[in-house]
mmCIF file of C-alpha atoms in Angstrom:
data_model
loop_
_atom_site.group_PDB
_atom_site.id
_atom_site.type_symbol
_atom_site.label_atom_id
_atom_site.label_comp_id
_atom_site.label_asym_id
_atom_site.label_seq_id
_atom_site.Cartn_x
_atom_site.Cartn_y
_atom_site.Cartn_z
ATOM 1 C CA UNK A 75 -82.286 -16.180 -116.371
ATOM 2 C CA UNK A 76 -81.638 -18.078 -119.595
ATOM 3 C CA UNK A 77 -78.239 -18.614 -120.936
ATOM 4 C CA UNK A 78 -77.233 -16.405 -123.320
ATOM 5 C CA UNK A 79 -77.091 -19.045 -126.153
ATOM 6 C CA UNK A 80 -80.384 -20.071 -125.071
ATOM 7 C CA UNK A 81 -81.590 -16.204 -125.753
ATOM 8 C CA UNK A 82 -79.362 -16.485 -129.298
ATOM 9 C CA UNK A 83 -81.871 -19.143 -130.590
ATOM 10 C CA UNK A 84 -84.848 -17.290 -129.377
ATOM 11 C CA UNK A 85 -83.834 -14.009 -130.726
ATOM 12 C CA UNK A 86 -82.083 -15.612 -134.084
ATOM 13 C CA UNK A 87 -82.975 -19.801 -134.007
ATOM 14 C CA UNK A 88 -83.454 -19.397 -138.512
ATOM 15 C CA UNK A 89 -79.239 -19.046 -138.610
ATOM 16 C CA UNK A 90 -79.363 -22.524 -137.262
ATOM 17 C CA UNK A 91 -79.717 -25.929 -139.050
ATOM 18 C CA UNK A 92 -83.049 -27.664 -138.261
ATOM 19 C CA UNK A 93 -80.550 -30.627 -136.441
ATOM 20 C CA UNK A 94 -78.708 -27.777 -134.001
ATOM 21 C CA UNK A 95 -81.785 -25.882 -133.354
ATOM 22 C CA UNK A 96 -83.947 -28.644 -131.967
ATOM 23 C CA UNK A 97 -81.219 -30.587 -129.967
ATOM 24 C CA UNK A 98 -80.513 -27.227 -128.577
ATOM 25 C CA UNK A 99 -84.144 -26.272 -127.681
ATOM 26 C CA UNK A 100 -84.411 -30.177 -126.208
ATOM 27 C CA UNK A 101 -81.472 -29.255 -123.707
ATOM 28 C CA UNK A 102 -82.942 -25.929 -123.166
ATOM 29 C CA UNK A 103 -86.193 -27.537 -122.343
ATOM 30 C CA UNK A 104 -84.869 -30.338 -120.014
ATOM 31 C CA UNK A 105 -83.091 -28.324 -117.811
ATOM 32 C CA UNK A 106 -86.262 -25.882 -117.208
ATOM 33 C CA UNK A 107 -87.886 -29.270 -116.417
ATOM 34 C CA UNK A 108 -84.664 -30.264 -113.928
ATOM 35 C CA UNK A 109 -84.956 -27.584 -110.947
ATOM 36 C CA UNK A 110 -81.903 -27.232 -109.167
ATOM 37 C CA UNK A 111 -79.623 -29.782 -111.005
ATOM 38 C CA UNK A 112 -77.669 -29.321 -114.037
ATOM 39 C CA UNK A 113 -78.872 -31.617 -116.575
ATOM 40 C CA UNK A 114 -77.923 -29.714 -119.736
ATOM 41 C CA UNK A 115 -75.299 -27.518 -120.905
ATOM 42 C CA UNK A 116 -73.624 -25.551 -118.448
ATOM 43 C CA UNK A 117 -71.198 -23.357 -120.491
ATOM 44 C CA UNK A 118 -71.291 -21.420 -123.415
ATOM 45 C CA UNK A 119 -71.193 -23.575 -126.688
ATOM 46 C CA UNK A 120 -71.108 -21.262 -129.122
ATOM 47 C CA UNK A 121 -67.764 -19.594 -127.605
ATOM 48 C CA UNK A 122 -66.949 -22.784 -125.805
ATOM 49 C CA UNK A 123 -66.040 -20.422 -122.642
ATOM 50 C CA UNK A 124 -67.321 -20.735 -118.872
ATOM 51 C CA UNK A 125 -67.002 -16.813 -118.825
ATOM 52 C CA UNK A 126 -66.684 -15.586 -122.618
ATOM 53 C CA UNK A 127 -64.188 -12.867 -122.911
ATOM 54 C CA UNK A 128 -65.058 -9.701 -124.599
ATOM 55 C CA UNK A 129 -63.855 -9.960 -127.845
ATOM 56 C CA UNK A 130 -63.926 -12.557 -130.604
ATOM 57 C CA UNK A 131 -62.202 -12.442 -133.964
ATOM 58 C CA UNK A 132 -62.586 -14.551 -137.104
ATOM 59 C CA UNK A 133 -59.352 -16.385 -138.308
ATOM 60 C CA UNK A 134 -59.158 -19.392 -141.151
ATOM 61 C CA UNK A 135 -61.950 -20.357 -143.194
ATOM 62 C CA UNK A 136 -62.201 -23.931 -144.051
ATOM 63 C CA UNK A 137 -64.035 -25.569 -146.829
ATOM 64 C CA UNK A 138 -64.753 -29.237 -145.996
ATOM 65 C CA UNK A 139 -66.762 -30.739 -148.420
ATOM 66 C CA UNK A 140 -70.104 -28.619 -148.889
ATOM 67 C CA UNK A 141 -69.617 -26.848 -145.466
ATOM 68 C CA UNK A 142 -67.232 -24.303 -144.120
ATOM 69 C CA UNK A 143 -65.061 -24.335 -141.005
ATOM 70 C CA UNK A 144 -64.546 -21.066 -139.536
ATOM 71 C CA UNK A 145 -61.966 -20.452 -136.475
ATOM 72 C CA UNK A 146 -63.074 -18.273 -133.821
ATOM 73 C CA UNK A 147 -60.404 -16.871 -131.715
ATOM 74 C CA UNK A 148 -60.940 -14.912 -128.156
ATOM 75 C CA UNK A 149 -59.167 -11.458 -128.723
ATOM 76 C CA UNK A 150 -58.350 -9.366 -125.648
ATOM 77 C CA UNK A 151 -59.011 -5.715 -125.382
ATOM 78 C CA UNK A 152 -55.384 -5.239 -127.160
ATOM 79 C CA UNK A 153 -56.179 -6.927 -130.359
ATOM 80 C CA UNK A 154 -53.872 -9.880 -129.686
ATOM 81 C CA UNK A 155 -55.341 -13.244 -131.270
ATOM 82 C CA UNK A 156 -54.596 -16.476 -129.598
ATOM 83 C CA UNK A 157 -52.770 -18.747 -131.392
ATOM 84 C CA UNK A 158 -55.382 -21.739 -131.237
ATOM 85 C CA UNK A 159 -58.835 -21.185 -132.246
ATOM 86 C CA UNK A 160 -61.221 -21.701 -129.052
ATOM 87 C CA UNK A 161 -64.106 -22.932 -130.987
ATOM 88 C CA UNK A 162 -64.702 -23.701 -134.993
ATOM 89 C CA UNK A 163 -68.061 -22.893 -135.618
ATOM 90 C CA UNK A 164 -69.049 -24.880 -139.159
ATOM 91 C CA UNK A 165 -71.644 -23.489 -141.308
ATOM 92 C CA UNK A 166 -73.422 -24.432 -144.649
ATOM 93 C CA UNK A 167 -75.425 -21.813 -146.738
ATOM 94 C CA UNK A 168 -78.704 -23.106 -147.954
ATOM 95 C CA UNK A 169 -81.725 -21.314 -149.906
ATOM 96 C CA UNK A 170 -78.929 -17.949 -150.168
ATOM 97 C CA UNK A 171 -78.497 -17.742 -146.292
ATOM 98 C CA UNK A 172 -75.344 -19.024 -143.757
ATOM 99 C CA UNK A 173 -76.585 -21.610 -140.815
ATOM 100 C CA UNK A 174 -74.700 -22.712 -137.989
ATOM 101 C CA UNK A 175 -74.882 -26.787 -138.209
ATOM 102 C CA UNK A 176 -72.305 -27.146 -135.449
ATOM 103 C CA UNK A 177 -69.216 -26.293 -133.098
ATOM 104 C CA UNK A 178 -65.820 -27.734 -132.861
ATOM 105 C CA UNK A 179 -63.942 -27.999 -130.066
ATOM 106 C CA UNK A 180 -60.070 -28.023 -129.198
ATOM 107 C CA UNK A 181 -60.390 -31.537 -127.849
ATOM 108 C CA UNK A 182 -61.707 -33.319 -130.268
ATOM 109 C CA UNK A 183 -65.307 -33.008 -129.003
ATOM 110 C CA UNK A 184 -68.534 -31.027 -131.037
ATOM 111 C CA UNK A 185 -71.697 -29.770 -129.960
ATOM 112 C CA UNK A 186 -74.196 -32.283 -131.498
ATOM 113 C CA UNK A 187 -72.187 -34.834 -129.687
ATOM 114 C CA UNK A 188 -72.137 -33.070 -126.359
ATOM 115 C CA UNK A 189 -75.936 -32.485 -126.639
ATOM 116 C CA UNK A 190 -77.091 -36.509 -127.400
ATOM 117 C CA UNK A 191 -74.706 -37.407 -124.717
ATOM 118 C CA UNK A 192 -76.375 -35.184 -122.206
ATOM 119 C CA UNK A 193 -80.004 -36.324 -123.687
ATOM 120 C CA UNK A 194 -78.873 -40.379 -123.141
ATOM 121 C CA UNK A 195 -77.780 -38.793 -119.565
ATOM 122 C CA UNK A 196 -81.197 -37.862 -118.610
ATOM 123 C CA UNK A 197 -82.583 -40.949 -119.024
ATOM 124 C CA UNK A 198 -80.091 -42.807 -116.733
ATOM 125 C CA UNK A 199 -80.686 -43.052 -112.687
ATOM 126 C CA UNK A 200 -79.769 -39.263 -111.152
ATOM 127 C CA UNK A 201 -76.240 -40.156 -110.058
ATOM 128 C CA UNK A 202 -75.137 -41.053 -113.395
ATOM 129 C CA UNK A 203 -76.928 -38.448 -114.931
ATOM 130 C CA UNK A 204 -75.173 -36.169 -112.838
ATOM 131 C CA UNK A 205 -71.760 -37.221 -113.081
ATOM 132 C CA UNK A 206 -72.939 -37.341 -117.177
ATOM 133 C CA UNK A 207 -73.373 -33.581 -116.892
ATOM 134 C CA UNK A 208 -70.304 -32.959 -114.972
ATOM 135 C CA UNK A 209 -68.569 -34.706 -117.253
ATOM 136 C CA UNK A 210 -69.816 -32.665 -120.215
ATOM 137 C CA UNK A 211 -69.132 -29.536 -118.402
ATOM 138 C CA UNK A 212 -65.216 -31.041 -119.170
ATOM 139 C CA UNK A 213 -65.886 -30.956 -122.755
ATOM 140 C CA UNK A 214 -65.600 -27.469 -123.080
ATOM 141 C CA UNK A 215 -61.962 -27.144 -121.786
#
């Protein structure tokens, strides 16, 4: 079964920047190829959750230069926002219509990143490339 941000850029890949899209399809594609190990992402990156909760609210909008930064907060079933934004999600509108270019995470870390690390990951001898992913899996937190 494919990951649900996997099926998000299947069902919806034209609200993603060119960049995103294909690193994201490459990952997709490599672990297909990698049968029983994890050599791509193995958690959510748009939500930056291992199990996403089950509701998500917008807070502060960013502009940075010609792109936005928009926080995305986890909401429990009580309305209450968490203080810290779990993921920024930054976006650019181009030709009249919004496109993901990348997510920010609490630590520091962003998607693009975490995706060319795993890629130079894969090409490294399976030990390495294993701790590599394990390692990435850590990003998210």
């Amino acid at each position: 079964m494919d990951p649900a941000w996997s099926l998000a850029l299947k069902a919806r890949g034209s609200v993603f920047s060119h960049q995103l899209a294909k690193a994201l399809e490459e990952d997709s594609a490599a672990q297909t190829r990698a049968e029983g190990e994890i050599v791509g992402l193995d958690f959510d990156p748009f939500l930056n959750s291992q199990d996403p909760g089950q509701h998500y609210k917008v807070g502060r909008i960013t502009q940075k230069g010609d792109s936005y930064w928009v926080d995305i907060h986890d909401a429990s079933s009580s309305g209450w926002l968490h203080e810290k934004p779990g993921v920024i999600a930054e976006v650019v509108r181009k030709n009249g219509q919004w496109h993901f270019v990348n997510f920010h995470y609490s630590n520091g870390r962003d998607l693009l990143d975490a995706l060319k690390e795993l890629k130079a990951s894969r090409g490294k001898p399976s030990s390495q490339a294993i701790r590599g992913a394990a390692d990435e899996s850590r990003l998210a937190t």
